[in-house]
Coordinates of C-alpha atoms in Angstrom, one line a residue:
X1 CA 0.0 0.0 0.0
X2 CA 1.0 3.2 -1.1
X3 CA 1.9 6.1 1.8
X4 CA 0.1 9.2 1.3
X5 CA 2.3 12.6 0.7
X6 CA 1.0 15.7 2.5
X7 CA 2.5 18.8 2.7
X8 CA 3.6 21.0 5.3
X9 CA 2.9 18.5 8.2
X10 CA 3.7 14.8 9.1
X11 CA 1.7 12.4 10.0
X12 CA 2.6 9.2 11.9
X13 CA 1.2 6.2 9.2
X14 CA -0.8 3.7 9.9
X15 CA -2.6 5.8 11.5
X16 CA -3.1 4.2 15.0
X17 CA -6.4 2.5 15.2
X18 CA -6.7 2.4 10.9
X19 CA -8.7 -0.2 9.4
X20 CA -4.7 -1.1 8.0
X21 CA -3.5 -1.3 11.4
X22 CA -6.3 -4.1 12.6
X23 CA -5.9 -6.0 9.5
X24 CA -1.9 -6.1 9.2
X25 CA -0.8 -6.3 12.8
X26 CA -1.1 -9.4 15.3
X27 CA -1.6 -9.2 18.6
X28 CA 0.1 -11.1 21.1
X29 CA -1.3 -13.8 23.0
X30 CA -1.7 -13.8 27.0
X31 CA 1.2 -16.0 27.5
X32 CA 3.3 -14.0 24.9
X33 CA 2.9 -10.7 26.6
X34 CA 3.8 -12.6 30.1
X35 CA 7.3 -12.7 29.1
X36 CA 7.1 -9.0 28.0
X37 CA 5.9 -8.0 31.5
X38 CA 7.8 -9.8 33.5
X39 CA 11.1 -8.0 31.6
X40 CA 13.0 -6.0 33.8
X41 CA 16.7 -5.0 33.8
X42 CA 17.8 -7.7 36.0
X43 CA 15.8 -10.2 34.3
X44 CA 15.7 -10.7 30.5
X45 CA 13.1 -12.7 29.1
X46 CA 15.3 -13.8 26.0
X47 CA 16.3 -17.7 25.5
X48 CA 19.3 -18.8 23.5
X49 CA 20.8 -21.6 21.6
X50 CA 25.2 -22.4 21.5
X51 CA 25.8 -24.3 18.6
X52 CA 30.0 -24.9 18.8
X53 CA 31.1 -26.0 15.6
X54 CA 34.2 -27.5 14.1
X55 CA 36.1 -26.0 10.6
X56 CA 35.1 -28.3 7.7
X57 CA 38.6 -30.4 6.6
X58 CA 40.9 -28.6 4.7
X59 CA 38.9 -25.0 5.3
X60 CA 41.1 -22.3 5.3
X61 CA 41.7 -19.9 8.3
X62 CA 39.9 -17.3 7.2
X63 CA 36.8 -19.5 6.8
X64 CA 34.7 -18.1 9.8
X65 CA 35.8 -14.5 8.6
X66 CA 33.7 -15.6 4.6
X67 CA 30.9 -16.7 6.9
X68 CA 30.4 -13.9 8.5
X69 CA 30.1 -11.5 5.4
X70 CA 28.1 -14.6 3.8
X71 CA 25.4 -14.1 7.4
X72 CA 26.0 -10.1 7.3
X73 CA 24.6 -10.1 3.2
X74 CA 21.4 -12.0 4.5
X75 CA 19.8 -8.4 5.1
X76 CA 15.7 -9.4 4.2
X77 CA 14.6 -11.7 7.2
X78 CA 11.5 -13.9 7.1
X79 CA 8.6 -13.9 10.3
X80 CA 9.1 -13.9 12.6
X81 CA 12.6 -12.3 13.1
X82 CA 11.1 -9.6 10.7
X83 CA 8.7 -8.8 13.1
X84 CA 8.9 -5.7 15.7
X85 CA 7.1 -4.9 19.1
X86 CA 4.2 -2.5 18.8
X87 CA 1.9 -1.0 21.4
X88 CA -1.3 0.1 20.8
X89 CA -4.3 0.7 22.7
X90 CA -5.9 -3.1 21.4
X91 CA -2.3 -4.5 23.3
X92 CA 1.0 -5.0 22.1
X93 CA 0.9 -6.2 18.7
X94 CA 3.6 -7.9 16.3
X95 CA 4.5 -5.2 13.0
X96 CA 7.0 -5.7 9.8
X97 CA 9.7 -4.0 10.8
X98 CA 10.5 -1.8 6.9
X99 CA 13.8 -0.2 8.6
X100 CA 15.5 -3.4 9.7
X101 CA 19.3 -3.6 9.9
X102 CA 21.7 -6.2 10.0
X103 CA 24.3 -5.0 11.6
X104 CA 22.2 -4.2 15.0
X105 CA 21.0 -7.7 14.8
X106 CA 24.3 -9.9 13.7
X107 CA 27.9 -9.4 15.3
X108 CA 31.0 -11.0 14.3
X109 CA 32.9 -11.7 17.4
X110 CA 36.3 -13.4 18.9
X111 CA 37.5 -15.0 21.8
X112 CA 40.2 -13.3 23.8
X113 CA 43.3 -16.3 24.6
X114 CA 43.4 -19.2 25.2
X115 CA 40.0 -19.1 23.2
X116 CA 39.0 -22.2 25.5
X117 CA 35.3 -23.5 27.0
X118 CA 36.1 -21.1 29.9
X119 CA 36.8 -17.6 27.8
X120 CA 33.3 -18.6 25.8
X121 CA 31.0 -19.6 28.4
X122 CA 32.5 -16.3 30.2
X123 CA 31.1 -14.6 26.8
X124 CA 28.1 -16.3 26.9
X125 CA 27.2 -15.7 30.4
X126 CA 27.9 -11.9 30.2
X127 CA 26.1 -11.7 26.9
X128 CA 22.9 -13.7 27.8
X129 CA 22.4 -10.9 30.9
X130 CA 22.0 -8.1 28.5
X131 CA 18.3 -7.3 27.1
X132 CA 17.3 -6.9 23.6
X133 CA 16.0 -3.7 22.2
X134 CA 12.3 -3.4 22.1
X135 CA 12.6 -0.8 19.4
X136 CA 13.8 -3.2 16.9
X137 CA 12.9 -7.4 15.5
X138 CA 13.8 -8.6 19.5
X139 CA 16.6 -11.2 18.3
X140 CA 20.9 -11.0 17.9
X141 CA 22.6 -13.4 17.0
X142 CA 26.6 -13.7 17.4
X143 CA 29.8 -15.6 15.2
X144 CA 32.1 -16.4 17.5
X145 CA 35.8 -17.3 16.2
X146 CA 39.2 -17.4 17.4
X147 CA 38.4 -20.9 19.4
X148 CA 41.0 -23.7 20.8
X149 CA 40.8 -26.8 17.6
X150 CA 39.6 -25.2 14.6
X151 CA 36.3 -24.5 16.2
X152 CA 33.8 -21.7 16.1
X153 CA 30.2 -21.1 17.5
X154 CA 27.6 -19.5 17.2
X155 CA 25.1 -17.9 19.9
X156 CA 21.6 -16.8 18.6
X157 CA 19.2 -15.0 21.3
X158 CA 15.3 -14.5 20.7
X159 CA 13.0 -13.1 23.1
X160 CA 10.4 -15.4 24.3
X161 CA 7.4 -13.4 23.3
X162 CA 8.8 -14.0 19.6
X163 CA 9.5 -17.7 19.7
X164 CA 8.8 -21.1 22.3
X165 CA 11.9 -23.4 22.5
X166 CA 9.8 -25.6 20.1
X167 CA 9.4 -23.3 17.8
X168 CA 13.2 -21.9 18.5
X169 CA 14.2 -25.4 18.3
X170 CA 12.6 -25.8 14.3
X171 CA 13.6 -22.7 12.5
X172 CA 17.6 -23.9 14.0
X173 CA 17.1 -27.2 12.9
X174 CA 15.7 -25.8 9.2
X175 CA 19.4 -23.8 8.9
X176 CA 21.0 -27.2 10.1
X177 CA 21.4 -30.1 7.7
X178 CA 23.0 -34.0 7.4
X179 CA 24.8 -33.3 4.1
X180 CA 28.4 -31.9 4.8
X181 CA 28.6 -31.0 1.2
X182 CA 25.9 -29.2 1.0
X183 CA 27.3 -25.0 1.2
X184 CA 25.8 -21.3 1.3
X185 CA 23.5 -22.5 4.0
X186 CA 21.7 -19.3 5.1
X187 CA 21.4 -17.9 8.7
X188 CA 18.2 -18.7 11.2
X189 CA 16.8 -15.8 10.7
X190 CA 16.2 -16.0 6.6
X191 CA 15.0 -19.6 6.0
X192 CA 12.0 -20.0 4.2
X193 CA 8.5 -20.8 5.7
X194 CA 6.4 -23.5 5.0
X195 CA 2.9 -22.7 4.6
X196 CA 1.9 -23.6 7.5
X197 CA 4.5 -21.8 9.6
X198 CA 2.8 -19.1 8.2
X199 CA -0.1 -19.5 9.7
X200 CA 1.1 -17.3 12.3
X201 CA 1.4 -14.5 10.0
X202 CA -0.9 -11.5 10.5
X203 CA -4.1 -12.1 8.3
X204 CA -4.8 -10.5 5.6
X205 CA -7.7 -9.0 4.5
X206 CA -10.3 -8.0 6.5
X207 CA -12.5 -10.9 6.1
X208 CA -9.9 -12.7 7.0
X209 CA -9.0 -10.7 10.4
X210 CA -12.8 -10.5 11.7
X211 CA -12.9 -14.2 10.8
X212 CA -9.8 -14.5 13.8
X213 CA -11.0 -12.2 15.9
X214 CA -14.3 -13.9 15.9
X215 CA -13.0 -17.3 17.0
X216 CA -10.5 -16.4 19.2
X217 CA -13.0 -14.6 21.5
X218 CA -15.5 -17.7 21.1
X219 CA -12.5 -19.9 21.3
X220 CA -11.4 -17.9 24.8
X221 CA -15.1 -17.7 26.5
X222 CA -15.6 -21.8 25.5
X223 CA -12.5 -22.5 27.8
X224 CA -13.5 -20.3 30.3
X225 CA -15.8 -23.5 32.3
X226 CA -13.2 -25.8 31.7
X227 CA -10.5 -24.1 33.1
X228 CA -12.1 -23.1 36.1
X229 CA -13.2 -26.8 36.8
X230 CA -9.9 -28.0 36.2
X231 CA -8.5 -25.3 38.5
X232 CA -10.8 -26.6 41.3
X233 CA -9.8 -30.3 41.4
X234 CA -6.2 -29.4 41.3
X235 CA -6.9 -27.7 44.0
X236 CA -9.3 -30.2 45.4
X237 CA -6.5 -33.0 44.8
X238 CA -3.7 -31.6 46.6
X239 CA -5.4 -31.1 49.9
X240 CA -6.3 -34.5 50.2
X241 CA -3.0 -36.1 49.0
X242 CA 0.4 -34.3 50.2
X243 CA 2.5 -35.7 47.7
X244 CA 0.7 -33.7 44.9
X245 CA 2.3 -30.6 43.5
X246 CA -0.8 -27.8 43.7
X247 CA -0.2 -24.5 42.0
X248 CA 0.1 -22.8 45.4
X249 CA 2.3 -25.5 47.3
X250 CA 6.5 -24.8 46.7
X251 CA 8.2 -24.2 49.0
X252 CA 10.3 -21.2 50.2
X253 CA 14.6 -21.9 49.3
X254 CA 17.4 -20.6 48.1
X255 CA 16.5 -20.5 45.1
X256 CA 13.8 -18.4 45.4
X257 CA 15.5 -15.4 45.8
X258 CA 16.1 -12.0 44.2
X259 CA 18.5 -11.7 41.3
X260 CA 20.6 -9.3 40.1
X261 CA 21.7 -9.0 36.6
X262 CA 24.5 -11.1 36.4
X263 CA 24.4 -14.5 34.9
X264 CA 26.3 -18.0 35.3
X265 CA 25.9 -20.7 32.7
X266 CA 27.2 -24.0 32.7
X267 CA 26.7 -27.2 30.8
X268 CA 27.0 -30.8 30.6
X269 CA 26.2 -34.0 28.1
X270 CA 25.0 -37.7 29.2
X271 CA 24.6 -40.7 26.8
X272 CA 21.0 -40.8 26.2
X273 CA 21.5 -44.4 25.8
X274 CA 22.0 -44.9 29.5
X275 CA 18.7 -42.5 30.9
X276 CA 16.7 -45.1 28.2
X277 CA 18.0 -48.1 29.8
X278 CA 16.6 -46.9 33.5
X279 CA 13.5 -45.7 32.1
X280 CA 12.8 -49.3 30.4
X281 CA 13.7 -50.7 33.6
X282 CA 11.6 -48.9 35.8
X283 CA 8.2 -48.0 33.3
X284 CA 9.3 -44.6 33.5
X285 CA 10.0 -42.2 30.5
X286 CA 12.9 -40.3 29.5
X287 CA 12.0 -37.6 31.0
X288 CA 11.0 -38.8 34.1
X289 CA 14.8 -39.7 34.7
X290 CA 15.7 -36.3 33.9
X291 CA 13.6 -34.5 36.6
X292 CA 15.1 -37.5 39.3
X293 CA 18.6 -36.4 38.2
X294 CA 17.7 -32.9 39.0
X295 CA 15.9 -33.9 41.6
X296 CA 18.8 -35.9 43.4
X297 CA 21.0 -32.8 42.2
X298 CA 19.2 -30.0 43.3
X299 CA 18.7 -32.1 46.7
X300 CA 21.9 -32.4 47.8
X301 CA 23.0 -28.5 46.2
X302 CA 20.7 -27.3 48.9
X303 CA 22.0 -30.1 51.7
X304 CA 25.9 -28.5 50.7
X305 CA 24.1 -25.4 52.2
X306 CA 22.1 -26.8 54.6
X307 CA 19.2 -25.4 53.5
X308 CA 17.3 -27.9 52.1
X309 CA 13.6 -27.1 52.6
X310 CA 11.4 -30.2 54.6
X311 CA 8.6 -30.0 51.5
X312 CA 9.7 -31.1 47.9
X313 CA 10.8 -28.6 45.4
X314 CA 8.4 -28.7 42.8
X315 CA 9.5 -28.1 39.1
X316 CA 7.2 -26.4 36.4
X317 CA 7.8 -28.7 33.2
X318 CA 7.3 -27.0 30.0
X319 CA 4.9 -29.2 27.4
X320 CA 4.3 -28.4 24.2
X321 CA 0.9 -27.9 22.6
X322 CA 2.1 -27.2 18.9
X323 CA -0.1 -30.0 16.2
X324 CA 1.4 -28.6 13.3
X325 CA 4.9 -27.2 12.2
X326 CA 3.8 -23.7 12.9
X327 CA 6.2 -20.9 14.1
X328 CA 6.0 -17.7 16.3
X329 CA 4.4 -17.0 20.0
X330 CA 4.2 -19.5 22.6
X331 CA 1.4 -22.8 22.1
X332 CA 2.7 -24.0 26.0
X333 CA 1.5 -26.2 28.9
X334 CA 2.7 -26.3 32.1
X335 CA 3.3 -29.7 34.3
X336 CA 3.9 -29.0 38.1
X337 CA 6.2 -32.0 39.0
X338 CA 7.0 -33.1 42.3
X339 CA 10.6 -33.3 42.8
X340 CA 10.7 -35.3 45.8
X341 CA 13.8 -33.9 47.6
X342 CA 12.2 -34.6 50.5
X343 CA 12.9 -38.3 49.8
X344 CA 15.9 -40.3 50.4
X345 CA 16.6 -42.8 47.8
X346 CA 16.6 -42.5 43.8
X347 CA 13.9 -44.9 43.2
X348 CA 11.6 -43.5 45.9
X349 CA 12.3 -40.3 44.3
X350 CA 11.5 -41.8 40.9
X351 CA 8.4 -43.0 41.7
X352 CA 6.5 -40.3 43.3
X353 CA 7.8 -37.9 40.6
X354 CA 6.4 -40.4 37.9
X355 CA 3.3 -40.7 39.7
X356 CA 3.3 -36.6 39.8
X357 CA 3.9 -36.1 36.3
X358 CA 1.2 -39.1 35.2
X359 CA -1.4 -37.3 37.1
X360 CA -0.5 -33.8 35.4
X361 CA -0.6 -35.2 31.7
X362 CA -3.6 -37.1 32.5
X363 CA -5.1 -33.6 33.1
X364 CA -4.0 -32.2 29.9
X365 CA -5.1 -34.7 27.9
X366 CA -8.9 -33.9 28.7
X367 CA -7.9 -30.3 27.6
X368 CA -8.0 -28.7 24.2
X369 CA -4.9 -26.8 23.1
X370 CA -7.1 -23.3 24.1
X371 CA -8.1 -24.8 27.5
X372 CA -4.5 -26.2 28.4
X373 CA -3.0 -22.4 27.1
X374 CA -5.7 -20.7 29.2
X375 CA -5.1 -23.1 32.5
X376 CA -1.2 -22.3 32.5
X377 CA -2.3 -18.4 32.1
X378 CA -4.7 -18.9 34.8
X379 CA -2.6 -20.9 37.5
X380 CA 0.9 -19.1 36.6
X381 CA -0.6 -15.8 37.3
X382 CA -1.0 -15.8 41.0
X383 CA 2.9 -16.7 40.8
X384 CA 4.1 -14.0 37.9
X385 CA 2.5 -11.3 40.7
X386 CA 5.8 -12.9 43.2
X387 CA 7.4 -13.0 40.4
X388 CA 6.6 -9.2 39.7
X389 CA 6.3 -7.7 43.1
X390 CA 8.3 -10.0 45.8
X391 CA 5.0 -9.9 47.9
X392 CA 2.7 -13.3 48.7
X393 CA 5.7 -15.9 48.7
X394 CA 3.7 -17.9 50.1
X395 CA 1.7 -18.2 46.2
X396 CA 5.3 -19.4 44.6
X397 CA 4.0 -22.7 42.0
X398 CA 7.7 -23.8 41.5
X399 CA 10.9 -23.4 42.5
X400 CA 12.7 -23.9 39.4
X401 CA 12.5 -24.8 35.5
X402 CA 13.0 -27.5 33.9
X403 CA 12.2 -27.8 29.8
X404 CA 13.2 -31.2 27.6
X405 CA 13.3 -30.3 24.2
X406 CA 13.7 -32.6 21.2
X407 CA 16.9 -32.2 19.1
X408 CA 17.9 -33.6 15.9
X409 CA 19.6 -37.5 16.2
X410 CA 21.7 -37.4 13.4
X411 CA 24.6 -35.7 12.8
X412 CA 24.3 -31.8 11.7
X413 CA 26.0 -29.8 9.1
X414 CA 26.2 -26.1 8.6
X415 CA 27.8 -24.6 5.2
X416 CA 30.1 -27.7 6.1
X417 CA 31.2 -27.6 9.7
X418 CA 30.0 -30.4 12.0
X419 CA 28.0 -29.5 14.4
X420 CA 29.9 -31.0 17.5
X421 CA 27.4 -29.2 20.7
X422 CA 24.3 -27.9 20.9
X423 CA 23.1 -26.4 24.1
X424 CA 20.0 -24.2 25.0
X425 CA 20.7 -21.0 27.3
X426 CA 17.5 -19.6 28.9
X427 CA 16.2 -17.2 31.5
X428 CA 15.7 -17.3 35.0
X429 CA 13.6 -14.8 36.6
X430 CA 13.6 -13.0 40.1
X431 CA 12.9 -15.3 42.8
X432 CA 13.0 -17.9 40.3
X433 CA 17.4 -18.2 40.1
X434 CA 17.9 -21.2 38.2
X435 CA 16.9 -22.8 35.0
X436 CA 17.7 -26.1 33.7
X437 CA 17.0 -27.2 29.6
X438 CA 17.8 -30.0 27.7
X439 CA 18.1 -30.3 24.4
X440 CA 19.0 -34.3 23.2
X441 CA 21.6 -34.2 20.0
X442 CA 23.0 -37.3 18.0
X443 CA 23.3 -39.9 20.9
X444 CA 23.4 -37.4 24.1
X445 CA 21.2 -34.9 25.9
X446 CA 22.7 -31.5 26.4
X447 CA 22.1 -29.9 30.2
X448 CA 22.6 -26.5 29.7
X449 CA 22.2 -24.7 33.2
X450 CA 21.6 -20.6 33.7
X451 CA 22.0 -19.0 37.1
X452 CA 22.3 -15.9 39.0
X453 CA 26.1 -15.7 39.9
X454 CA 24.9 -13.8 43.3
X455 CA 22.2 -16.5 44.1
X456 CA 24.2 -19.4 43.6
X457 CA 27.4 -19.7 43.8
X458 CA 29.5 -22.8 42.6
X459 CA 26.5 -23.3 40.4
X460 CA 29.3 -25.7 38.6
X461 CA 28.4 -28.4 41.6
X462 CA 25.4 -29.2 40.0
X463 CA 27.3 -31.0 37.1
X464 CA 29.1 -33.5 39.3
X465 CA 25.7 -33.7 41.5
X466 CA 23.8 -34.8 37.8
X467 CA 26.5 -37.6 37.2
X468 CA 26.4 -38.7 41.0
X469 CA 22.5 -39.1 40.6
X470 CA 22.7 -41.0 37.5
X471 CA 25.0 -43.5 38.8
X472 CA 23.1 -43.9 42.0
X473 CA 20.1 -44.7 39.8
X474 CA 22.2 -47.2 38.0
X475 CA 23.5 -48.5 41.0
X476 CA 20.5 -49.1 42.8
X477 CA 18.7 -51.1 39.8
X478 CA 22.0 -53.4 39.8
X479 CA 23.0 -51.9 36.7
X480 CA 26.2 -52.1 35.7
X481 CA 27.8 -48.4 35.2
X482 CA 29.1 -47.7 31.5
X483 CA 32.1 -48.5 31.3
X484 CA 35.2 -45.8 30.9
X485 CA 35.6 -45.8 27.1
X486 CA 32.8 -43.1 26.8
X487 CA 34.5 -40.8 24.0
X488 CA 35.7 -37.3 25.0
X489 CA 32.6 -35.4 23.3
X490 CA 30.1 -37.8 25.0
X491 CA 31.6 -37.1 28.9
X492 CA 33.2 -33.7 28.7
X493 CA 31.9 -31.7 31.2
X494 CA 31.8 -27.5 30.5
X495 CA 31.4 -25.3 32.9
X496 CA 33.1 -21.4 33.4

């Protein structure tokens, strides 16, 4: 659409409220405009991905440096990293952005000496505490060079508002590839959408946009009875059994304190081969074993402290609601797990968690996709007003994160350079100091841990404390422990 010229005076176009406006622009959703709210200086609501990758054979040294003017000539990105913040009186709404530039959004960067794990997760960890700028598509991403090996990596943040880590997790994988010969691979942010990724697009037309807007309201007023009886037995539930993680029930612990700005990350990979073994062994799934290693972890972090609280931490589980291949906002459940770190022994802890998390999808699956998005909204809120204000602690739903996301198994290529580590970096918000997400690559899952240095210091003992928990379940199902010719990628612990 053409601008109108005037003369003698400016006018701001689209005019706010303009039939163009309604019809071009999307608002956010509830859940999306959480994150936005709960921004503050100390707490960016961005997540991130670390992809460390090693030089194709035979590339030359200057190989990063072509790469980088390859990424900095992708200049026309597709939704939603085209997309910037807009507030108008309807909300905040999503807007091409017609003034984008490159060179706010990509950064070609080195490592100072030695160029190790520590000099890059030091990067990482001062670079994920910085927020994005609202004026602008809310996304950077950063080429990182001058590594120990022939390595480089690359660190792309996107503010949660923009993308889910499903979501996150597909557009990476659609820059990734299996083919190593395969070359001028773009960047994340200009890979082509399928049609239905684009779904998420504003509509156009304005049959099109009163044809949304009409069943999104029914949509939202159908869920309303639903939500409200499912609210009520969860409620109901947890006072007659103790063991059962309500939305008002964590306890008070260290890490439920206030943060400052300053971040820690830290990262670790198991064999996935050997959390399947136990979880075949014991009925369990995959990521039931994951929540007892944090469990045991995060249980005997605290006891180092002696502060481990009497009631079980409970950990709000992340599940994805996403039927399609869709990008863009945030299509979330939430699962309240009980951590049992009031329990002594693995497999006791194991099985009330198991039981905790049954009972939680159970719940979901009498949902629909609106009425599970609408119950997280609903029991998350009383907690995002802690979250916001410090005041009724006593309303805290969890006491930390923890999100499994599915990776790619086979090996990954990028413009030829192996893809040897992929690990997620998210946020962590005040009285809310850690978060823990997995991403599962080739044959391992990727722990990547983010913390507030001030909060919780030698945040690098819950690496060892992961291990120790995932031999003690081995050890207590009479499994015999893997044996010591694990290869260096596979048990190579990172931490700064």
């Amino acid at each position: 659409m053409q601008r109108p010229v005037t003369m003698g005076m400016s006018i701001s176009w689209p005019p706010p409220g303009s039939l163009y406006e309604v019809v071009n622009m999307k608002n956010l959703s509830l859940l999306d405009d959480l994150f936005l709210w709960l921004e503050r200086r100390h707490q960016p609501m961005h997540v991130a991905g670390l992809l460390i990758f090693e030089y194709p054979k035979g590339a030359p040294s200057h190989f990063v440096s072509d790469l980088a003017q390859q990424m900095r000539d992708c200049t026309a990105p597709t939704y939603p990293f085209d997309q910037r913040l807009v507030e108008r009186w309807r909300g905040n709404c999503w807007d091409h952005d017609s003034a984008f530039d490159i060179n706010h959004h990509f950064r070609h960067v080195a490592l100072p000496r030695p160029g190790g794990i520590k000099e890059l997760f030091s990067f990482i960890s001062i670079e994920h505490g910085n927020l994005l700028d609202r004026s602008r598509p809310l996304w950077e991403s950063y080429l990182i060079e001058a590594m120990n090996g022939r390595h480089f990596a690359l660190y792309t943040k996107v503010h949660h508002s923009l993308l889910d880590g499903v979501s996150a997790m597909r557009t990476t994988m659609k820059m990734l590839g299996d083919d190593p010969a395969q070359m001028n691979m773009p960047p994340v942010w200009q890979m082509p959408l399928s049609p239905r990724a684009q779904e998420g697009k504003p509509a156009e037309g304005i049959l099109s946009a009163l044809k949304v807007a009409g069943s999104l309201v029914g949509g939202q007023i159908a869920t309303v009875r639903p939500v409200a009886s499912a609210l009520y037995h969860t409620i109901k539930a947890a006072r007659a059994n103790p063991e059962y993680a309500n939305v008002f029930k964590a306890p008070q612990c260290r890490l439920n304190q206030p943060i400052t700005g300053s971040r820690r990350f830290a990262a670790q990979s198991f064999e996935r081969a050997r959390l399947k073994a136990i979880a075949r062994q014991t009925g369990s799934t995959t990521n039931d074993i994951i929540l007892a290693m944090c469990g045991s972890a995060l249980r005997h972090y605290l006891q180092s402290y002696d502060c481990l609280p009497k009631q079980p931490l409970v950990a709000m589980v992340p599940v994805s609601l996403r039927r399609d291949d869709s990008i863009g906002g945030n299509q979330v459940g939430v699962i309240l797990a009980n951590l049992a770190t009031h329990r002594k022994g693995s497999l006791n802890r194991l099985e009330v968690i198991k039981q905790s998390v049954d009972e939680a999808k159970e719940k979901f699956h009498r949902m629909s996709k609106e009425e599970a998005i609408n119950y997280t909204a609903v029991t998350l809120a009383p907690s995002g007003l802690t979250l916001l204000t410090g005041l009724i602690p006593q309303w805290l739903a969890f006491n930390v994160v923890i999100s499994n996301v599915p990776g790619p198994e086979k090996t990954q290529y990028w413009n030829g350079a192996r893809l040897e580590r992929f690990y997620p970096v998210s946020a962590i918000v005040n009285h809310m100091a850690l978060n823990i997400t997995i991403i599962s690559y080739e044959d391992r899952l990727e722990f990547g841990i983010v913390g507030c240095r001030r909060t919780l210091p030698s945040m690098q003992r819950l690496l060892q404390y992961l291990d120790d928990a995932l031999l003690e379940l081995e050890t207590d199902l009479g499994m015999s422990p893997p044996p010591k010719r694990q290869s260096k990628r596979a048990k190579q612990a990172l931490s700064e």
